[in-house]
CSV table of C-alpha atoms and ligand atoms in Angstrom, one decimal:
chain,number,residue,atom,x,y,z
G,1,MET,CA,-102.3,69.8,166.2
G,2,SER,CA,-103.0,67.4,169.1
G,3,SER,CA,-100.8,65.9,171.2
G,4,ILE,CA,-101.5,61.9,171.2
G,5,ALA,CA,-100.4,58.8,172.9
G,6,PHE,CA,-100.3,56.1,170.6
G,7,ILE,CA,-100.1,52.4,172.2
G,8,GLY,CA,-99.6,49.4,170.0
G,9,LEU,CA,-96.6,49.8,167.3
G,10,GLY,CA,-97.2,46.6,165.5
G,11,ASN,CA,-97.4,45.8,161.6
G,12,MET,CA,-100.4,48.5,161.8
G,13,GLY,CA,-100.1,51.0,164.6
G,14,GLY,CA,-96.2,51.6,163.7
G,15,PRO,CA,-97.5,53.1,160.2
G,16,MET,CA,-100.4,54.7,161.6
G,17,ALA,CA,-98.2,56.5,164.1
G,18,ALA,CA,-95.7,57.5,161.4
G,19,ASN,CA,-98.8,59.1,159.6
G,20,LEU,CA,-99.9,61.1,162.7
G,21,VAL,CA,-96.3,62.6,162.8
G,22,SER,CA,-96.4,63.6,158.9
G,23,ALA,CA,-99.7,65.2,159.5
G,24,GLY,CA,-97.7,67.1,162.3
G,25,HIS,CA,-99.1,65.9,165.7
G,26,SER,CA,-96.9,65.1,168.3
G,27,VAL,CA,-97.0,61.5,169.1
G,28,ARG,CA,-95.5,59.9,172.2
G,29,ALA,CA,-95.6,56.1,171.3
G,30,PHE,CA,-95.4,53.0,173.6
G,31,ASP,CA,-95.1,49.4,172.7
G,32,LEU,CA,-94.2,46.0,174.5
G,33,SER,CA,-91.2,45.3,171.7
G,34,GLU,CA,-88.3,47.4,171.7
G,35,ALA,CA,-87.9,46.9,167.8
G,36,ALA,CA,-91.5,48.5,167.3
G,37,CYS,CA,-90.2,51.3,169.7
G,38,ALA,CA,-87.1,51.8,167.4
G,39,VAL,CA,-89.1,52.2,164.3
G,40,ALA,CA,-91.6,54.6,165.8
G,41,LYS,CA,-88.7,56.8,166.8
G,42,GLN,CA,-87.0,57.0,163.2
G,43,ALA,CA,-90.5,57.9,162.0
G,44,GLY,CA,-90.3,60.9,164.3
G,45,CYS,CA,-92.6,59.4,167.8
G,46,THR,CA,-91.2,60.2,171.2
G,47,VAL,CA,-91.1,56.9,172.7
G,48,ALA,CA,-92.1,56.2,176.6
G,49,THR,CA,-91.3,53.6,178.6
G,50,SER,CA,-94.9,52.5,179.6
G,51,ALA,CA,-98.2,53.3,178.4
G,52,ALA,CA,-98.9,55.5,181.4
G,53,GLU,CA,-96.1,57.4,180.5
G,54,ALA,CA,-97.1,57.9,176.9
G,55,ALA,CA,-100.7,58.8,178.0
G,56,GLY,CA,-99.6,61.4,180.7
G,57,GLY,CA,-100.8,64.8,179.2
G,58,ALA,CA,-102.2,63.7,176.0
G,59,ASP,CA,-104.9,65.2,174.3
G,60,ILE,CA,-106.0,61.9,172.5
G,61,VAL,CA,-104.9,58.1,173.6
G,62,PHE,CA,-105.1,56.1,170.4
G,63,SER,CA,-104.7,52.2,170.7
G,64,MET,CA,-104.0,49.6,168.3
G,65,LEU,CA,-103.3,45.8,170.3
G,66,PRO,CA,-104.0,42.5,169.4
G,67,SER,CA,-106.8,41.4,171.5
G,68,GLY,CA,-109.5,42.4,173.6
G,69,ALA,CA,-107.9,41.1,176.8
G,70,ILE,CA,-105.0,43.3,176.5
G,71,VAL,CA,-107.4,46.1,175.6
G,72,GLU,CA,-109.4,45.9,178.6
G,73,ALA,CA,-106.0,45.1,180.7
G,74,VAL,CA,-104.2,48.4,179.2
G,75,TYR,CA,-107.3,50.5,180.1
G,76,LEU,CA,-109.5,49.3,182.9
G,77,GLY,CA,-107.9,48.2,186.6
G,78,ASP,CA,-105.9,50.0,189.3
G,79,ASP,CA,-103.2,49.9,187.0
G,80,GLY,CA,-105.3,50.7,183.6
G,81,LEU,CA,-105.0,54.1,181.9
G,82,LEU,CA,-108.0,55.5,182.4
G,83,ALA,CA,-107.7,55.6,186.3
G,84,SER,CA,-105.2,58.4,185.4
G,85,LEU,CA,-106.6,60.3,182.5
G,86,PRO,CA,-108.1,63.5,182.9
G,87,ASN,CA,-111.5,63.9,181.5
G,88,THR,CA,-110.3,66.1,178.9
G,89,THR,CA,-108.9,62.8,177.0
G,90,LEU,CA,-110.6,61.5,174.1
G,91,VAL,CA,-109.8,57.8,173.8
G,92,ILE,CA,-110.0,55.7,170.6
G,93,ASP,CA,-109.6,52.2,170.2
G,94,SER,CA,-108.5,51.0,167.1
G,95,SER,CA,-107.8,47.4,167.6
G,96,THR,CA,-110.5,44.5,166.3
G,97,ILE,CA,-112.0,43.5,169.3
G,98,ALA,CA,-115.4,42.0,170.3
G,99,ALA,CA,-118.3,45.0,170.6
G,100,GLU,CA,-118.7,43.5,174.6
G,101,SER,CA,-115.0,44.2,175.2
G,102,ALA,CA,-115.2,47.6,173.7
G,103,ARG,CA,-118.4,48.4,175.6
G,104,THR,CA,-117.0,47.4,178.9
G,105,VAL,CA,-114.3,49.9,178.5
G,106,TRP,CA,-116.4,52.4,176.8
G,107,ALA,CA,-118.9,52.1,180.0
G,108,ALA,CA,-115.8,52.6,182.6
G,109,ALA,CA,-114.6,55.7,180.6
G,110,ASP,CA,-118.2,56.8,180.5
G,111,ALA,CA,-118.6,56.7,184.3
G,112,LEU,CA,-114.9,58.9,184.6
G,113,GLY,CA,-116.6,61.4,182.2
G,114,ILE,CA,-113.9,60.5,179.8
G,115,ARG,CA,-115.1,60.7,176.0
G,116,MET,CA,-113.9,57.2,174.2
G,117,ILE,CA,-114.7,55.4,170.9
G,118,ASP,CA,-114.2,52.4,169.0
G,119,ALA,CA,-112.5,52.4,165.8
G,120,PRO,CA,-111.3,49.6,164.0
G,121,VAL,CA,-110.4,49.5,160.5
G,122,SER,CA,-110.8,48.3,157.5
G,123,GLY,CA,-107.9,48.0,155.1
G,124,GLY,CA,-104.4,46.2,155.9
G,125,VAL,CA,-101.2,47.1,156.1
G,126,ALA,CA,-100.7,48.6,152.9
G,127,ALA,CA,-103.4,50.9,153.4
G,128,ALA,CA,-102.4,51.7,157.1
G,129,THR,CA,-99.1,52.8,155.4
G,130,ALA,CA,-100.6,54.8,152.6
G,131,GLY,CA,-103.1,56.5,154.8
G,132,THR,CA,-105.7,55.3,153.1
G,133,LEU,CA,-108.1,53.1,156.0
G,134,THR,CA,-111.4,52.9,156.7
G,135,PHE,CA,-112.3,53.8,160.3
G,136,ILE,CA,-115.4,51.9,161.4
G,137,CYS,CA,-116.7,54.0,164.7
G,138,GLY,CA,-118.8,53.1,167.3
G,139,GLY,CA,-119.5,55.7,169.8
G,140,ARG,CA,-121.5,59.4,170.6
G,141,GLU,CA,-121.4,61.5,167.4
G,142,ALA,CA,-119.8,64.1,168.9
G,143,ASP,CA,-117.1,62.2,170.0
G,144,ILE,CA,-116.3,60.4,166.5
G,145,ASP,CA,-116.6,64.1,164.9
G,146,ALA,CA,-113.8,65.0,167.5
G,147,ALA,CA,-111.7,62.2,166.4
G,148,ARG,CA,-112.3,63.0,162.9
G,149,PRO,CA,-109.3,65.2,162.3
G,150,VAL,CA,-107.0,62.7,163.7
G,151,LEU,CA,-108.2,59.6,162.1
G,152,GLU,CA,-108.2,61.8,158.5
G,153,ALA,CA,-104.5,62.0,159.1
G,154,MET,CA,-104.5,57.8,158.7
G,155,GLY,CA,-107.4,57.1,156.3
G,156,LYS,CA,-109.7,58.1,153.8
G,157,ASN,CA,-113.1,57.2,154.9
G,158,VAL,CA,-114.2,57.6,159.0
G,159,LEU,CA,-117.9,56.1,159.4
G,160,ARG,CA,-120.0,55.7,162.1
G,161,ALA,CA,-121.8,52.6,162.9
G,162,GLY,CA,-123.7,53.4,166.1
G,163,ASP,CA,-123.2,53.6,169.6
G,164,SER,CA,-120.0,52.4,171.5
G,165,GLY,CA,-119.5,48.9,170.2
G,166,ALA,CA,-121.3,49.3,166.8
G,167,GLY,CA,-117.9,49.7,165.1
G,168,GLN,CA,-116.8,46.4,166.1
G,169,VAL,CA,-120.0,44.8,165.1
G,170,ALA,CA,-120.2,46.5,161.4
G,171,LYS,CA,-116.3,45.3,161.4
G,172,ILE,CA,-116.9,41.9,161.5
G,173,CYS,CA,-119.9,41.7,159.6
G,174,ASN,CA,-118.0,43.0,156.8
G,175,ASN,CA,-115.2,41.0,157.6
G,176,MET,CA,-117.4,38.0,157.6
G,177,LEU,CA,-118.8,38.6,154.1
G,178,LEU,CA,-115.7,39.2,152.8
G,179,ALA,CA,-114.5,35.5,153.6
G,180,VAL,CA,-117.9,34.1,152.3
G,181,HIS,CA,-117.0,35.9,149.1
G,182,MET,CA,-113.6,35.3,148.8
G,183,ILE,CA,-114.2,31.4,149.6
G,184,GLY,CA,-117.2,31.6,146.8
G,185,THR,CA,-115.1,33.2,144.6
G,186,ALA,CA,-112.1,30.7,144.8
G,187,GLU,CA,-114.8,28.0,144.7
G,188,ALA,CA,-116.0,29.1,141.1
G,189,LEU,CA,-112.5,30.0,139.8
G,190,ALA,CA,-111.5,26.3,140.7
G,191,LEU,CA,-115.0,24.8,139.4
G,192,GLY,CA,-114.1,26.4,135.9
G,193,ASP,CA,-110.3,25.5,135.7
G,194,ALA,CA,-111.2,21.7,136.5
G,195,HIS,CA,-113.4,22.0,133.2
G,196,GLY,CA,-110.8,23.9,131.2
G,197,VAL,CA,-111.9,27.2,131.5
G,198,ASP,CA,-109.2,29.5,132.0
G,199,PRO,CA,-109.7,31.3,135.2
G,200,ALA,CA,-108.4,34.7,133.7
G,201,VAL,CA,-111.5,34.3,131.4
G,202,LEU,CA,-114.0,33.1,134.0
G,203,SER,CA,-113.0,36.1,136.0
G,204,GLU,CA,-113.5,38.5,133.0
G,205,ILE,CA,-117.1,36.8,132.6
G,206,MET,CA,-118.2,36.7,136.0
G,207,LEU,CA,-116.9,40.5,136.5
G,208,ALA,CA,-119.3,41.6,133.7
G,209,SER,CA,-121.9,38.9,135.1
G,210,SER,CA,-123.9,38.7,138.6
G,211,GLY,CA,-121.1,37.0,140.1
G,212,ARG,CA,-119.3,40.3,140.6
G,213,ASN,CA,-118.0,41.2,143.7
G,214,TRP,CA,-114.4,42.8,145.5
G,215,SER,CA,-112.7,39.4,145.1
G,216,LEU,CA,-112.8,39.5,141.6
G,217,GLU,CA,-112.6,43.2,141.2
G,218,VAL,CA,-109.5,43.9,143.3
G,219,TYR,CA,-107.6,40.9,144.8
G,220,ASN,CA,-108.4,37.9,142.2
G,221,PRO,CA,-107.0,34.7,144.4
G,222,TRP,CA,-105.9,32.7,141.3
G,223,PRO,CA,-102.6,33.2,140.7
G,224,GLY,CA,-101.4,35.0,137.6
G,225,VAL,CA,-104.8,36.8,137.0
G,226,MET,CA,-104.5,40.2,138.6
G,227,GLU,CA,-100.7,41.2,138.7
G,228,ASN,CA,-100.6,43.1,141.6
G,229,ALA,CA,-102.6,40.7,144.1
G,230,PRO,CA,-101.4,38.9,146.7
G,231,ALA,CA,-101.7,35.5,144.9
G,232,SER,CA,-99.5,36.5,142.2
G,233,LYS,CA,-96.7,37.3,144.7
G,234,GLU,CA,-97.2,33.8,146.4
G,235,TYR,CA,-99.7,35.0,149.1
G,236,GLN,CA,-97.3,37.3,150.6
G,237,GLY,CA,-98.1,40.6,152.0
G,238,GLY,CA,-102.3,41.3,151.9
G,239,PHE,CA,-104.2,40.4,155.1
G,240,MET,CA,-103.2,37.2,156.6
G,241,VAL,CA,-104.9,33.7,157.4
G,242,ASP,CA,-104.6,34.0,161.0
G,243,LEU,CA,-106.4,37.6,161.1
G,244,MET,CA,-109.5,36.4,159.2
G,245,HIS,CA,-109.9,33.4,161.4
G,246,LYS,CA,-109.5,35.6,164.5
G,247,ASP,CA,-112.1,38.2,162.9
G,248,LEU,CA,-114.3,35.1,161.8
G,249,GLY,CA,-114.3,33.9,165.7
G,250,LEU,CA,-115.2,37.2,166.6
G,251,ALA,CA,-118.1,37.1,164.4
G,252,LEU,CA,-119.5,33.9,165.5
G,253,ALA,CA,-119.2,34.7,169.2
G,254,ALA,CA,-121.2,37.7,168.3
G,255,ALA,CA,-123.8,35.3,166.7
G,256,GLN,CA,-123.9,33.2,169.4
G,257,ALA,CA,-124.1,36.2,171.9
G,258,GLU,CA,-127.6,36.8,169.9
G,259,GLY,CA,-128.4,33.7,168.9
G,260,ALA,CA,-128.0,34.7,165.2
G,261,SER,CA,-127.7,32.1,162.4
G,262,THR,CA,-124.4,32.8,160.4
G,263,PRO,CA,-124.6,29.4,158.6
G,264,MET,CA,-121.9,30.9,155.9
G,265,GLY,CA,-119.8,33.0,158.3
G,266,ALA,CA,-119.5,29.5,160.7
G,267,LEU,CA,-118.6,27.1,157.3
G,268,ALA,CA,-115.9,30.0,156.4
G,269,ARG,CA,-114.4,29.7,159.8
G,270,SER,CA,-114.0,26.1,159.7
G,271,LEU,CA,-112.2,26.4,156.5
G,272,TYR,CA,-110.1,29.1,157.5
G,273,ALA,CA,-109.2,26.8,160.5
G,274,LEU,CA,-108.2,24.1,158.3
G,275,HIS,CA,-106.0,26.0,155.8
G,276,ARG,CA,-104.7,27.2,158.8
G,277,GLN,CA,-103.7,24.4,160.4
G,278,ALA,CA,-102.4,23.3,157.4
G,279,GLY,CA,-99.6,26.0,158.3
G,280,ASN,CA,-100.8,28.6,156.2
G,281,GLY,CA,-101.4,31.1,159.0
G,282,ARG,CA,-99.4,33.9,157.8
G,283,LEU,CA,-100.1,34.0,154.2
G,284,ASP,CA,-102.5,36.4,152.3
G,285,PHE,CA,-106.2,35.1,153.0
G,286,SER,CA,-106.8,34.6,149.6
G,287,SER,CA,-104.9,31.5,149.5
G,288,ILE,CA,-107.7,29.6,150.1
G,289,GLN,CA,-107.9,29.0,146.8
G,290,SER,CA,-104.7,26.5,146.8
G,291,MET,CA,-107.1,24.4,149.4
G,292,LEU,CA,-110.0,24.4,146.8
G,293,ARG,CA,-107.4,23.8,144.2
G,294,GLU,CA,-106.1,21.1,145.6
G,295,SER,CA,-109.4,19.0,146.5
U,1,NAD,P1,-99.3,42.9,165.6
U,1,NAD,O1,-99.0,41.7,166.3
U,1,NAD,O2,-98.4,43.4,164.5
U,1,NAD,O3,-99.0,44.7,166.5
U,1,NAD,C1,-99.7,44.6,167.9
U,1,NAD,C2,-98.4,45.5,169.0
U,1,NAD,O4,-99.4,45.8,169.9
U,1,NAD,C3,-97.5,44.5,168.9
U,1,NAD,O5,-96.3,45.4,168.5
U,1,NAD,C4,-97.6,44.1,170.4
U,1,NAD,O6,-96.0,44.4,170.8
U,1,NAD,C5,-98.1,45.3,171.0
U,1,NAD,N1,-98.4,45.1,172.2
U,1,NAD,C6,-99.0,43.9,172.5
U,1,NAD,N2,-99.5,44.3,174.1
U,1,NAD,C7,-99.4,45.6,174.6
U,1,NAD,C8,-99.4,46.1,175.7
U,1,NAD,N3,-99.8,45.8,177.0
U,1,NAD,N4,-98.8,47.6,176.0
U,1,NAD,C9,-98.2,48.3,174.5
U,1,NAD,N5,-98.3,47.3,173.4
U,1,NAD,C10,-98.6,46.2,173.2
U,1,NAD,O7,-100.9,43.4,165.1
U,1,NAD,P2,-101.4,44.7,163.9
U,1,NAD,O8,-101.4,43.4,162.9
U,1,NAD,O9,-100.6,45.5,163.9
U,1,NAD,O10,-103.0,44.4,164.4
U,1,NAD,C11,-103.4,45.3,165.1
U,1,NAD,C12,-104.8,45.3,165.6
U,1,NAD,O11,-105.6,45.5,164.2
U,1,NAD,C13,-105.8,44.1,165.8
U,1,NAD,O12,-106.6,44.0,166.5
U,1,NAD,C14,-105.8,43.4,164.5
U,1,NAD,O13,-106.8,42.5,164.6
U,1,NAD,C15,-106.2,44.6,163.6
U,1,NAD,N6,-106.5,44.6,162.4
U,1,NAD,C16,-104.9,44.2,161.6
U,1,NAD,C17,-105.0,44.3,160.1
U,1,NAD,C18,-103.9,44.2,159.7
U,1,NAD,O14,-103.7,43.4,158.4
U,1,NAD,N7,-102.6,43.4,160.1
U,1,NAD,C19,-106.0,44.7,159.4
U,1,NAD,C20,-106.9,45.3,160.0
U,1,NAD,C21,-107.0,45.4,161.4
């Protein structure tokens, strides 16, 4: 069992740290929020008063933070964690951030002989709590293999996309596609409804036809069609519009960096920006249905 420092105990990090404790690991946790630390303590983590204190003596340093700027601030510079970690440490960052940012931190770690991987996740708070996340990893194969036992305590899939930063690239490609097929699904259901076709019936037909996709299969955006989907719970829970908007921003920045054309991703981001500006940022992302239905 490993001694793990866990930095960032929010909606995702809190339950992930709890799953590490349940798997028998020793977890020293830190978050700027006292409330998040108190929850982690109840779950069996030891709470540290700083990221550096949490990392002291740890075999593995794990982070689950909101942005690339914060990840860089935590690891880099004179006060950053890398400066004080022994080169036996394995660093795993599961935050969703730009690939460029992940590669910057990886390069600094690599220069010090510290192993690091990027391991953003697919799956929201429910998957973090159930321990069924998918980790999409970038880094050296041996380093991902070393991280695997710890990642498997929090998820059901550990996949390697390529070298450092590739995990972040694969994650935003996936989420860009998710946004596009969710909007397309919502648009088709709204069109059918406008012509009097019951959305539940139309969903069954499209599921048996070539329009079949994940949004239709497990996450139908039309209220009442799928009992357990966020759409049937007033779009509460699930994956927030704010986070989808963030991920689409990362996807577009990545496209711009390589001169790639992502017209559907750009349109999806504009639609989610409008939806967010209308006050829906904290609703599940399938609530884009209400925008298409009303129009
Ligand atoms: P969150 O805002 O709930 O949690 C982030 C935590 O980080 C907060 O508790 C905050 O206090 C803490 N924090 C910020 N700066 C810190 C610092 N310098 N030191 C220590 N702690 C600090 O966010 P979340 O929903 O848990 O998401 C975390 C990451 O996971 C993000 O990158 C997000 O994009 C990604 N993600 C989220 C979901 C989801 O459904 N929530 C799904 C997949 C991926």
